[in-house]
Structures are given as C-alpha cells and as structure tokens.
Coordinates of C-alpha atoms and ligand atoms in Angstrom, one line a residue:
X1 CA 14.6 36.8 -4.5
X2 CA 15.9 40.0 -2.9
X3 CA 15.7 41.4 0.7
X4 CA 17.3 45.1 0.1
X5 CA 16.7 47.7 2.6
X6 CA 12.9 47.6 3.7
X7 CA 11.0 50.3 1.5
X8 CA 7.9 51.4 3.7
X9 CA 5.2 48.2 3.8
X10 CA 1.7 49.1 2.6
X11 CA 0.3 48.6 5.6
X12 CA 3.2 49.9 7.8
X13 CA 0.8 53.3 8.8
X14 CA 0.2 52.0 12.6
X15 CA 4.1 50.8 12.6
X16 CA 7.0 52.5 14.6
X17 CA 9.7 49.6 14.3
X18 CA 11.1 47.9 11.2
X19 CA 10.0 44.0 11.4
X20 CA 12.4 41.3 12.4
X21 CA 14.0 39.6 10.1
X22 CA 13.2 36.1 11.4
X23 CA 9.4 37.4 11.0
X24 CA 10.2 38.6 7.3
X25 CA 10.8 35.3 6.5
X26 CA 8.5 33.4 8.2
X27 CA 5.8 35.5 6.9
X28 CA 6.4 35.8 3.6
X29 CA 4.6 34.0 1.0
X30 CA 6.2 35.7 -2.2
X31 CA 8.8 32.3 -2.6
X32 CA 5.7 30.3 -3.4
X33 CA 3.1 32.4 -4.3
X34 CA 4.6 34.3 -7.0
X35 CA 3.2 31.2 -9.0
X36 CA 0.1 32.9 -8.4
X37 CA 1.0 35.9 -10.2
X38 CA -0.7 35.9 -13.6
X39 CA -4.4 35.0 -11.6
X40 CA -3.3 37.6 -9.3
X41 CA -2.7 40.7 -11.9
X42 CA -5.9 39.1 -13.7
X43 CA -8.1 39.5 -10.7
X44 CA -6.7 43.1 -10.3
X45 CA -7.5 43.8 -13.7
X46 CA -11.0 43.0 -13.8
X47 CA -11.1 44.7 -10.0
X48 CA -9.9 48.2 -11.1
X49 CA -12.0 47.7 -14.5
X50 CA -15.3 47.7 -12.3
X51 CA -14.0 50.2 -10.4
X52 CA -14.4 52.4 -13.4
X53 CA -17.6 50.8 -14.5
X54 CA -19.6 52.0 -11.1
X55 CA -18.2 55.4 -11.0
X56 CA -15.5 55.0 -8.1
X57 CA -12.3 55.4 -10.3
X58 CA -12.1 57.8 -13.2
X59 CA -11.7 56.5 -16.7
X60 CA -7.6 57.7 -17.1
X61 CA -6.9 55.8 -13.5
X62 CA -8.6 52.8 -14.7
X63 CA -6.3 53.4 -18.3
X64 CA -2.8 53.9 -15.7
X65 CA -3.3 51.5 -13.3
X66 CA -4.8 48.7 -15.9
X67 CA -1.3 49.5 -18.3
X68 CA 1.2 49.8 -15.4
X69 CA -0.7 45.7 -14.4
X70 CA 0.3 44.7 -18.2
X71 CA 3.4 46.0 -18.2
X72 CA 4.2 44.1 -14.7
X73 CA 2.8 41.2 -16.2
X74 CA 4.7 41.1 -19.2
X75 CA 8.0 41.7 -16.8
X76 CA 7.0 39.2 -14.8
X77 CA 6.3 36.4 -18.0
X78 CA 10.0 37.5 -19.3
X79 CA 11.4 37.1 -15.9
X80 CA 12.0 40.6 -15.4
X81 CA 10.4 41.1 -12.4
X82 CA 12.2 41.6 -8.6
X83 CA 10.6 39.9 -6.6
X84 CA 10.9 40.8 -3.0
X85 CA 10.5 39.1 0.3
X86 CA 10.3 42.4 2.3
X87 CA 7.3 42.7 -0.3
X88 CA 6.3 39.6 1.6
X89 CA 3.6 38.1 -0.9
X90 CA 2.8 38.1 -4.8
X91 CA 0.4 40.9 -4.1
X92 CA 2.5 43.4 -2.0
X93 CA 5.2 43.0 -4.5
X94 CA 2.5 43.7 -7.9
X95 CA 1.0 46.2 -6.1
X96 CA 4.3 47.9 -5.1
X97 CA 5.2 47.3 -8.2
X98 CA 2.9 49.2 -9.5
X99 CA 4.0 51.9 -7.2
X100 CA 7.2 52.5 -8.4
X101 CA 5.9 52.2 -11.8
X102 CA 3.1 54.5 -11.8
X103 CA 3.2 56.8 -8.4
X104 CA 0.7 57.5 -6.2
X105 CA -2.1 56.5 -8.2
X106 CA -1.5 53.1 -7.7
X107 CA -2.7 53.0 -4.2
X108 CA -6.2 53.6 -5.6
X109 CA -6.0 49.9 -6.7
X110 CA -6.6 48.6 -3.1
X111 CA -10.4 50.4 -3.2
X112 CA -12.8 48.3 -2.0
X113 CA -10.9 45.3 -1.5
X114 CA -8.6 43.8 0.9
X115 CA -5.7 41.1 0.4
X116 CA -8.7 38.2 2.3
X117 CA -10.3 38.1 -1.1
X118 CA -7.4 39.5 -3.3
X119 CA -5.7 35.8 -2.4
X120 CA -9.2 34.0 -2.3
X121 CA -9.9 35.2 -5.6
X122 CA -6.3 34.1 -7.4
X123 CA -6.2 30.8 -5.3
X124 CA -9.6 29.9 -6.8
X125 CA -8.8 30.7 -9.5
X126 CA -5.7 28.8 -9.9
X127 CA -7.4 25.5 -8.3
X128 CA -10.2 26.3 -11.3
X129 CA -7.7 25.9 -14.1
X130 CA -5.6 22.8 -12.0
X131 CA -8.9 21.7 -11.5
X132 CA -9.7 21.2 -15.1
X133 CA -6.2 20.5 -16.5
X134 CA -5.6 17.4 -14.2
X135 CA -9.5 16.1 -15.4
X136 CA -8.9 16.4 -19.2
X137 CA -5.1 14.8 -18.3
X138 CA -7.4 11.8 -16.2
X139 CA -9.5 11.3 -19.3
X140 CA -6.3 11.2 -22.1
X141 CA -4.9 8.4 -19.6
X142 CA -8.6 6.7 -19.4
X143 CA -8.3 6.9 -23.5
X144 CA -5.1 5.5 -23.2
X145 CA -6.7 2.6 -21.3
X146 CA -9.1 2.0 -23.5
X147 CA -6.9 2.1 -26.6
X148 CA -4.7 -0.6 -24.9
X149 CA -7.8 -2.6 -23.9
X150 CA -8.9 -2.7 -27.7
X151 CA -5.7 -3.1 -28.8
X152 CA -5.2 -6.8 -26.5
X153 CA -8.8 -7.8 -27.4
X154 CA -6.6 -9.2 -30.8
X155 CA -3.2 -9.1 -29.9
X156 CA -2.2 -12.7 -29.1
X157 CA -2.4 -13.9 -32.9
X158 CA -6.1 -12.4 -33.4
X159 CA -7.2 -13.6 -30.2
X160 CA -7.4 -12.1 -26.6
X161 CA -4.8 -11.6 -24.5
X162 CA -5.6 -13.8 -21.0
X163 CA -4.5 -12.4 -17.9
X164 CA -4.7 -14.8 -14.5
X165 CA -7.1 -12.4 -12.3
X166 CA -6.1 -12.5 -9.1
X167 CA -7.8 -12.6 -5.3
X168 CA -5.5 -12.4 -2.2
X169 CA -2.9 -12.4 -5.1
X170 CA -3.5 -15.6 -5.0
X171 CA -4.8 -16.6 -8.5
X172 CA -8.3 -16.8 -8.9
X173 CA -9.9 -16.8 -12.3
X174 CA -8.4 -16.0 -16.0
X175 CA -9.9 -12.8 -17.2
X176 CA -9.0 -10.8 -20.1
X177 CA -6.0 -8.5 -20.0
X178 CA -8.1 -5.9 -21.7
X179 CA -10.8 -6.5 -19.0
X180 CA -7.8 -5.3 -16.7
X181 CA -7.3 -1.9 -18.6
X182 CA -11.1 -1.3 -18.5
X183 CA -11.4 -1.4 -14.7
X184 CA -8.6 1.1 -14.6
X185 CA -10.5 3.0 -17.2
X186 CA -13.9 3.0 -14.9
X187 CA -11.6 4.2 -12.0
X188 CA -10.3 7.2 -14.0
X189 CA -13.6 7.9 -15.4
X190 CA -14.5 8.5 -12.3
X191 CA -12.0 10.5 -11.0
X192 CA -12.6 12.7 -14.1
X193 CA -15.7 13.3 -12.7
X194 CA -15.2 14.1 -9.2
X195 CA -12.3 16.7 -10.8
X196 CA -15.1 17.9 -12.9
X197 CA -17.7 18.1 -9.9
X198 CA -15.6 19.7 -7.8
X199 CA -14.7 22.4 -10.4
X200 CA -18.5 22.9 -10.9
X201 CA -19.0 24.0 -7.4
X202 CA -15.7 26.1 -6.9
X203 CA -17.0 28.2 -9.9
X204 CA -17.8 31.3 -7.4
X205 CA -16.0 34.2 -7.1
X206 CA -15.0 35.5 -3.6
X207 CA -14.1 38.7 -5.3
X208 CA -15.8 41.9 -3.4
X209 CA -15.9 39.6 0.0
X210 CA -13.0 42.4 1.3
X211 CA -11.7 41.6 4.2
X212 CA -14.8 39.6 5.6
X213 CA -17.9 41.8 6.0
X214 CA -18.3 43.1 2.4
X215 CA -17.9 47.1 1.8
X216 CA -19.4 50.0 1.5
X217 CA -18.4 51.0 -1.6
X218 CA -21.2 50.1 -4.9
X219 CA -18.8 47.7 -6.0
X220 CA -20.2 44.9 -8.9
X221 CA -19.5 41.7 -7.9
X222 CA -21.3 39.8 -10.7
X223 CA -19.4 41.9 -13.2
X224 CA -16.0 40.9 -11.8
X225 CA -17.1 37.5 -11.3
X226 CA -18.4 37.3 -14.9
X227 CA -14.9 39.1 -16.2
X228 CA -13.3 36.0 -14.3
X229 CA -15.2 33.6 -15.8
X230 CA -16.7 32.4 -12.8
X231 CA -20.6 31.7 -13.1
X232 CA -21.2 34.0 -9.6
X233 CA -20.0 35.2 -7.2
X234 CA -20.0 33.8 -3.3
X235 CA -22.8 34.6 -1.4
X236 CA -21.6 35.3 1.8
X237 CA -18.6 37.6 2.6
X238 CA -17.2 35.5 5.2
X239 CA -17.4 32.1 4.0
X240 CA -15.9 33.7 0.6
X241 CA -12.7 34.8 2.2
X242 CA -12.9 31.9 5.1
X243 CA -13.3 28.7 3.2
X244 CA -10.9 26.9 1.6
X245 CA -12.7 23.5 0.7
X246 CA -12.6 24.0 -3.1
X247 CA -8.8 23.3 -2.3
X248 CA -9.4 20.1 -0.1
X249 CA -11.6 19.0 -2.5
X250 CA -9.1 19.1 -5.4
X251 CA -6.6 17.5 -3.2
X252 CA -9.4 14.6 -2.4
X253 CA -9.4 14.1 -6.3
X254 CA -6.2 14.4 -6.1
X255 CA -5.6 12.0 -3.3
X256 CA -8.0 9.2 -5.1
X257 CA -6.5 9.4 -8.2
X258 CA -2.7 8.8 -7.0
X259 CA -4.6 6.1 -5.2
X260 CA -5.6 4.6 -8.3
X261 CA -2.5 5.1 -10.0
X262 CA -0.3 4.0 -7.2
X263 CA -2.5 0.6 -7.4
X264 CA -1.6 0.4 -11.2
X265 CA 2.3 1.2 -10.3
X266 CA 2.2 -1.9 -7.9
X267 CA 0.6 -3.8 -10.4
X268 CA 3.1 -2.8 -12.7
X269 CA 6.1 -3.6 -10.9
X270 CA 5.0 -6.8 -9.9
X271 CA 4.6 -8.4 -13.7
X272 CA 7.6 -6.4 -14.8
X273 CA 9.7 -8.5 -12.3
X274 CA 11.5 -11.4 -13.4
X275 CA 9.4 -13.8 -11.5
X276 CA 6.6 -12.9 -13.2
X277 CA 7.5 -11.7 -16.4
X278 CA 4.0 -10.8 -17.7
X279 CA 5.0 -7.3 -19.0
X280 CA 8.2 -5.8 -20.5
X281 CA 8.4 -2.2 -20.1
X282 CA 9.8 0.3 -22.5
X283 CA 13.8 0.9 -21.9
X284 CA 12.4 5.0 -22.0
X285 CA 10.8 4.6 -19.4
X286 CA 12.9 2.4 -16.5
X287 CA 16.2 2.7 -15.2
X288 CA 19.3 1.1 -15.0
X289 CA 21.4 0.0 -11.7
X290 CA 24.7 2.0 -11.0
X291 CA 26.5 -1.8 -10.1
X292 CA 24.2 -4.6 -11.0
X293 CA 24.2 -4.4 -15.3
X294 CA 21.5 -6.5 -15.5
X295 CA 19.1 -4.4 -13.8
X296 CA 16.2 -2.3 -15.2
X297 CA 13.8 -0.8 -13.1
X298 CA 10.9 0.3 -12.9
X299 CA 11.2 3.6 -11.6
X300 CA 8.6 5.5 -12.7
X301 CA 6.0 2.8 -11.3
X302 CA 7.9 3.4 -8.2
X303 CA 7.7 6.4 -7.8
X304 CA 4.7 7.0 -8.8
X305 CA 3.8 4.1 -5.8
X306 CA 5.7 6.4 -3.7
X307 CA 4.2 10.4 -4.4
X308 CA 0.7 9.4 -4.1
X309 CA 2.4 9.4 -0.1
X310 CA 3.2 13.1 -0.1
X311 CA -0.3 13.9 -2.0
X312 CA -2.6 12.2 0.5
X313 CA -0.2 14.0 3.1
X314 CA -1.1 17.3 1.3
X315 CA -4.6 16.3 1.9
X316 CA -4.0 15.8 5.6
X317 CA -1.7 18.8 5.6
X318 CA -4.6 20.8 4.9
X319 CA -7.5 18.9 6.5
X320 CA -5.1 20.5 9.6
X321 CA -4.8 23.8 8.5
X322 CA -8.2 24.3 8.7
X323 CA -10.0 22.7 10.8
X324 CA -9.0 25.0 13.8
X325 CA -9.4 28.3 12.4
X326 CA -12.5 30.6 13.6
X327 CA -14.1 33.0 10.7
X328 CA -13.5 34.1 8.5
X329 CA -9.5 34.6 7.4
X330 CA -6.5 33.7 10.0
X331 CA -2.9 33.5 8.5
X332 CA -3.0 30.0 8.7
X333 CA -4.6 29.6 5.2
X334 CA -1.6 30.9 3.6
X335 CA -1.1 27.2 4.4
X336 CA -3.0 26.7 1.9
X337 CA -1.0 26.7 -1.5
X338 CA 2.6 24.7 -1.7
X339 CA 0.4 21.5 -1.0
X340 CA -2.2 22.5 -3.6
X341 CA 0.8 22.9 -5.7
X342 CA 2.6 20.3 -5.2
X343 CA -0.3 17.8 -5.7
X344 CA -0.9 19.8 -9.2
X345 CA 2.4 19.3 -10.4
X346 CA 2.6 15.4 -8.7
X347 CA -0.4 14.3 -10.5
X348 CA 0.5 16.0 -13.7
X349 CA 3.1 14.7 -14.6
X350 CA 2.2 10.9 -13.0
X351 CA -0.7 11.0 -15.2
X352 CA 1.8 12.3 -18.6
X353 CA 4.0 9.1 -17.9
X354 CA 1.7 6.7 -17.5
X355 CA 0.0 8.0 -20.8
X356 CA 3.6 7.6 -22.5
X357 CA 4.7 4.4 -20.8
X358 CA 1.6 1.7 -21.4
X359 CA 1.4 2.2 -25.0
X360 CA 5.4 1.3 -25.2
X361 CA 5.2 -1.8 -23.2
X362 CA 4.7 -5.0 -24.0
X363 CA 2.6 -8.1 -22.9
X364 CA 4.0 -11.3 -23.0
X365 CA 1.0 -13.2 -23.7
X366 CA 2.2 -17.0 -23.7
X367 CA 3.5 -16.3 -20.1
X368 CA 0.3 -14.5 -19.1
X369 CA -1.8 -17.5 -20.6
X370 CA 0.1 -20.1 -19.0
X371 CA -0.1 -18.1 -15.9
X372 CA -3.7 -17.4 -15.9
X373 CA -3.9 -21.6 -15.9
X374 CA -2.2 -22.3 -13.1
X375 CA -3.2 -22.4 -9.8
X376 CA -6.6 -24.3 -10.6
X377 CA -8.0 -20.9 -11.7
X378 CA -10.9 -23.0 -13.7
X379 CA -11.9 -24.6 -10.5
X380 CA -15.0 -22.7 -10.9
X381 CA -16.1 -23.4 -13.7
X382 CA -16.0 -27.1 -12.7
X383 CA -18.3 -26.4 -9.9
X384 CA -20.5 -24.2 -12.2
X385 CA -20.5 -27.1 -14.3
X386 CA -22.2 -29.5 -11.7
X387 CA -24.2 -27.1 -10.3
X388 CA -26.2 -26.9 -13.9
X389 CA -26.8 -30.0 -14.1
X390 CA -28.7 -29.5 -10.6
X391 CA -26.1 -30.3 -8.3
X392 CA -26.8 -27.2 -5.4
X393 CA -23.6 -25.4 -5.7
X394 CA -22.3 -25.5 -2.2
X395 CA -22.1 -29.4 -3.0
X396 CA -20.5 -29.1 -6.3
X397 CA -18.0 -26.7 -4.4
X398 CA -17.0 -29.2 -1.5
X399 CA -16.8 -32.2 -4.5
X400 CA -14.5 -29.6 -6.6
X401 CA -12.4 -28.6 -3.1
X402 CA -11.5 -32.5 -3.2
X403 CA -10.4 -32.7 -6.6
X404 CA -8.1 -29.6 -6.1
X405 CA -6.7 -31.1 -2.8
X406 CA -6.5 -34.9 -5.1
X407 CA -4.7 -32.8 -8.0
X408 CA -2.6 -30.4 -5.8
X409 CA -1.2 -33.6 -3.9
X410 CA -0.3 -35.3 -6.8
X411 CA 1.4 -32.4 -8.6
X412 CA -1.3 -32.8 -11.5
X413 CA -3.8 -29.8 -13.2
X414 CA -7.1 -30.6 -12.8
X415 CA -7.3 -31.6 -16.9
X416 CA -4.7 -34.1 -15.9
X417 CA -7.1 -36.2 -13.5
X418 CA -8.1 -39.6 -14.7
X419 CA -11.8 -40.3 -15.5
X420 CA -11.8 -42.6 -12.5
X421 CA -10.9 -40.2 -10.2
X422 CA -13.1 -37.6 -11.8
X423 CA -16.2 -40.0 -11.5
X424 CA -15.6 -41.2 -8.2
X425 CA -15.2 -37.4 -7.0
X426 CA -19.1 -37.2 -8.4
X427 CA -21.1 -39.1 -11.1
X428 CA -21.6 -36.2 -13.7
X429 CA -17.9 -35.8 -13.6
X430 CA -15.4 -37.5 -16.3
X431 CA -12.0 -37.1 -17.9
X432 CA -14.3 -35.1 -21.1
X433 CA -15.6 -32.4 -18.6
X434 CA -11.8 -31.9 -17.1
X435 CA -10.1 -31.6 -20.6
X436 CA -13.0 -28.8 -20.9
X437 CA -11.4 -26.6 -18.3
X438 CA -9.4 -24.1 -20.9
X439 CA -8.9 -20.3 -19.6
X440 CA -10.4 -19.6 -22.7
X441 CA -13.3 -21.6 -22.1
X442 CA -13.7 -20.1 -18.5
X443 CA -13.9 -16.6 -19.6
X444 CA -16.0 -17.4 -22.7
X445 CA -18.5 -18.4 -19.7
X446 CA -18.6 -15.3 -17.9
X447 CA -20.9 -13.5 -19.9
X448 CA -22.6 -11.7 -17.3
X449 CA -23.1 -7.4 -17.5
X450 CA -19.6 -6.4 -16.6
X451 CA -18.1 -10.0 -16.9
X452 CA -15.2 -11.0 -18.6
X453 CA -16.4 -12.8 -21.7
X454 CA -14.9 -11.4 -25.0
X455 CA -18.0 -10.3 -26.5
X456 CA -18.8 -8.0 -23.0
X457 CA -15.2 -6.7 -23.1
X458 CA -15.6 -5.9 -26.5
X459 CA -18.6 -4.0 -25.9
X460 CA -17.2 -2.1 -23.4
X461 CA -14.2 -1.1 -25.3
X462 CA -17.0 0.1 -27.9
X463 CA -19.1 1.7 -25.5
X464 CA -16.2 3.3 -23.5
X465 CA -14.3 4.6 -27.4
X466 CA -17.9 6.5 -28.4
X467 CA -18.1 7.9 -24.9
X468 CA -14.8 9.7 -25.1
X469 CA -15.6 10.7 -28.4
X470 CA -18.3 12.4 -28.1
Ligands
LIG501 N1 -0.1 35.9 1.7 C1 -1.4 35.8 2.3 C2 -2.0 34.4 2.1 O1 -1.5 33.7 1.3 C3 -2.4 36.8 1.6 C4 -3.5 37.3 2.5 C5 -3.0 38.0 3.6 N2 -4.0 38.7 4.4 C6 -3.8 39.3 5.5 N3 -4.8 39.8 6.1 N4 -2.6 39.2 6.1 O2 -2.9 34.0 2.7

C-alpha cells in the first residue's frame, strides 16, 4: 500500500486544505476492502452498461470506460495494481484508476450513483457468494457425517459401533456412535438452511439507491439488478443504502454454525484424551508438544473451540455498529466488512478441516462399548422392564434407584446382582432379567421415531444419503 503525494481526491471540490494524515488513515478502507474489488468493478460494469442502454452515456464511453474496468481488473487479478490509501477505499482507487488510465471520461462513471450504493451493491454482493459458499461447504461436512454414521453402523466386526450417550456428562444411556454423527448431521442441515434462507432474501440489489433518495436520472434498476444476478432490486432507496442486516444475518449463520462445531471440537477433545480414549485422531491433523514427546494434540479441535469466540464477537461487533445509526448511510457501516470477512474465512476453513479430519480418525470401539456399560447406563431399561409388566413407572424407578445404590455400594454392575437381591428389590425381578441388561440390548429397545435402535439409525443414514443426493 502506498501513501505518495496526495493527487486531488474526487470529492476534494468544496476542499481548501490537504487532509491530516492521522484522518487518511483512519478513514481509509482500501487495506481491507480491496477484497471487494472484483464485485466492485462488476457492479461498475453493469452500472456504466445501463448507462448506455437508457441513453445517458454514448455507446464509445460505455466501450472506454467498460475496457479501461477490464484492464484494471485484470491488473488487479495479476497483482499489478497500486493501491492507494490517499485513494482511501477500493472504489476511489478503481475509479482513479480509471482516471489515469482513460482521462476525463472516466468521471462520467460516477452518473447516477453515489459510493452509499456503489459499496452496498459490492458488499451484497460479496455476502451473496460467502453466503452460498459456506452452505454448500455446511452440506459437504453434513455428507461427511452421514458417510461416517453409515460407515460405524458395521464397523465393529459387522456390527454397530456403541457409544455411552451422555447427560450432565455423566453417562446416561448407550446409543449408537453413528446416532452421534446424525445429530450433528441434523444440526448442519440446518445451518445449511438458514445460510440458504438468508441468501434467498439478500437477493436484492441496492444498486440505483444513490446516495439515499434515488435520482433523477432514467436509470434501469431491474436491468442492473438482473446483470448482477440478483432477482430485484431494493425497494426503497434508503433502506437499500441504510441496512446492513443481510450481513448480521450471515454472521447469525455464521455464529450458529461455529456453535455447532465448537460443540463437536469439545466433544472431540474430550474422547481423544487419554482418559477416555474413545477416538484416535489422524497424526495430519494434531500437533506435537515442543518439550513433552509424548504429546499429541488436538489442535485443530481447539481451535476450532476457540474462533467460534471471535465469530460470535463479529456478530456483536456488528449488532453495535448498527444499531445507533439514523437513516440511511453514516460512516459507521464501513464497520461493516473485516468482521463479515473474517467470519467467511473462520468458517471456511473450520468446516474444510473438520471434512478432512473425521474421515481419518479412528473409533476405538471395545473402549467405547465398555464405556457405554458403565455407569448403570441400562438402568432404564430395567425400570422399562417392570413398568411393562404393569408396575407404574415412577415405582419401577424408586425399586431400580435401590438396586443402583445396592450395586454401586458393593462395587458390582447391575448384571452382577444375585437373584436374591434382584427379587427382594421387587417380585418380577431375577438374576435372568439382570443378565438381560446388554448395551446392545438397551438400544435394540429404543425403537422409537428418532431413537437409537439400529434399524431407525439405519434409516436415517438412508434417508439422510438420498436427501443429499438428490
Ligand atoms: N468506504 C466506504 C464504506 O465502506 C464507502 C462508502 C463511503 N460513502 C461515503 N459517503 N463516504 O462504507
């Protein structure tokens, strides 16, 4: 980035002193929004190509200013381009730019248009296309799910890998492992579709807004809207330059996803650690410990715990930016972008590694298993077992509490109660019905809509595979 020797700023008419420097800097945009600079030539294209449509540029202004746009761009692609902060933002330095490049002509660019909706235009734009990226990147890790949730329906010697499911993170009830990578699935599903949802209403361009009031000029704004590929354009000239909750609600997608994933990285570290042991993670993918040899870490779980901070911030960041501003456009929004940015790239990448990572680790299912029958996780199913037989099930809880209290005293599994004991506990209990109490039993039993039985889990891998391929 260069600062040389101001050249005269575009709007510098009204002007008799050179700008501070301190105020150069802290009003420029150009460091960051130059990323804007391919949505920002594209919006000027289909701008000065309307112009020519309606009659208020002539056909060989159009042909100059539309080449000396291309050429910029294709500087700009190669790296060629200055960019400068006295220029102070993406579209002062194109349109200078364009200046030096093609004279005086250039200046006839700015018709019927003003930098409110230049910016709105190229910001919507670039949410539009992060927008869409970061939902088909949501659905390729929700496939990845799913593959990994078909793939542990058989894994453990042709039979299901059992996970203990937990409450409190206390353990609860066995469920299936793949059952684990389908509720993650659902989650991401759904944060597909808010991505998509909220691409669906951004689709307006704010194009033609100007500065906030509209113009005079017989400008087209469907046509530049339909050049953009947006299906139409804003309605009303100040909320089309004013508003900027297309970007909050990309970086509430945003926000809810990394909340999702950052629940999955906890999860992750957790059965990666020794103490559990549950799942080994691919050496590609964790990190080693500059002192301790042993170590290997799981970094990317970590970190991934530990951005989803900075993109709820960028959320909040926002949320702030705008909530105090009157109508229609204040400075503030420039605001508007490094967060939108930074939550792009954030949850970008997140999403890539995640995709890479679960399909190279491994699940130790005889630790998982032995786990998941622990903790008189089939206590349940022992009170579901009296309670069919009649017995109301508050009862058949308070006489299973007992037994867990007998067992747990006694350093014993429930299976390892005596048929006394189990009888006197309750009549319809006996040793038979405790050596009954297999995890694989217990989720062979929960066969309810959305339950963890194998047959339901294997349905939903089914159902969820046809949905993401059609
Ligand atoms: N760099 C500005 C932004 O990002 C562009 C719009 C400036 N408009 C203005 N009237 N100063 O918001």
């Amino acid at each position: 980035m260069t600062n040389q020797a101001q050249d005269r700023k575009l709007w510098g008419g009204r002007f008799a002193e050179a700008t501070a420097d301190l105020v150069e800097q802290y009003n420029a945009s150009v460091p960051f929004d130059q990323r804007l600079a391919e949505q920002d030539i594209r919006g000027s294209l289909a701008h000065v190509a309307m112009l020519g449509q309606v009659g208020i540029l002539a056909a060989d202004e159009v042909a100059q200013i539309s080449e000396g746009l291309q050429a910029i761009l294709t500087d700009i692609r190669a790296g060629h381009f200055e960019w400068r902060l006295d220029r102070e933002d993406v579209h002062m330095n194109v349109e200078a730019a364009l200046r030096d490049r093609i004279g005086p002509v250039a200046g006839k660019l700015h018709t019927a248009r003003s930098r409110n909706d230049q910016v709105a235009v190229d910001f919507r734009l670039f949410v539009k296309e992060a927008t869409l990226q970061l939902a088909d990147l949501t659905r390729q890790l929700r496939s990845v799910m799913v593959q990994e949730a078909q793939r542990h329906l058989t894994s453990d010697q042709g039979q299901p890998v059992i996970l203990p499911g937990y409450t409190h993170l206390q353990v609860a009830q066995p469920i299936l492992l793949s059952h684990w990578f389908l509720a993650y699935a659902e989650m991401l599903k759904r944060d597909e579709g808010r991505f998509r949802d909220a691409a669906a209403r951004m689709d307006e361009s704010p194009l033609g807004s100007a500065a906030l009031a509209g113009t005079p000029w017989p400008i087209d704004r469907h046509a530049t809207a339909a050049a953009l590929g947006f299906a139409r354009p804003t309605a009303n000239s100040l909320d089309g330059v004013g508003s900027r909750d297309f970007a909050l609600e990309f970086l509430s997608a945003c926000s809810i996803l990394m909340a999702h994933l950052s629940r999955l990285s906890e999860e992750t570290v957790l059965y990666s650690t020794f103490e559990f042991g549950f799942l080994t993670l691919p050496d590609s993918h964790t990190t080693g410990s500059s002192i301790m040899p042993q170590k290997k870490n799981p970094d990317v779980s970590e970190l991934a715990r530990g951005k989803s901070g900075r993109v709820f911030g960028n959320l909040m960041g926002l949320l702030t930016v705008v909530k105090g501003t009157p109508l229609a456009y204040n400075k503030d929004l420039q605001e508007d972008k490094e967060g939108v940015f930074d939550s792009f790239d954030t949850c970008s990448i997140t999403l890539r590694l995640y995709a890479e990572m679960l399909p190279k680790s491994t699940w130790n299912a005889d630790v998982t298993r032995a786990a998941a029958a622990r903790g008189y996780s089939t206590a349940t199913d022992l009170a579901d077992h009296l309670a069919r037989s009649g017995v109301p099930f508050r009862e058949a809880h308070e006489v299973v509490g007992g037994l867990v209290g007998l067992a747990s005293r006694s350093g014993r599994q429930l299976w390892e109660l005596t048929d006394n004991e189990m009888r006197q506990a309750h009549p319809l209990l006996s040793a038979e019905v405790a050596g009954q109490l297999t995890v694989e039993a217990s989720v062979a039993g929960r066969g309810s809509f959305g339950g963890t039985a194998p047959e339901r889990v294997q349905a939903a891998v089914q159902a969820a595979l046809s949905e993401l391929d059609g």
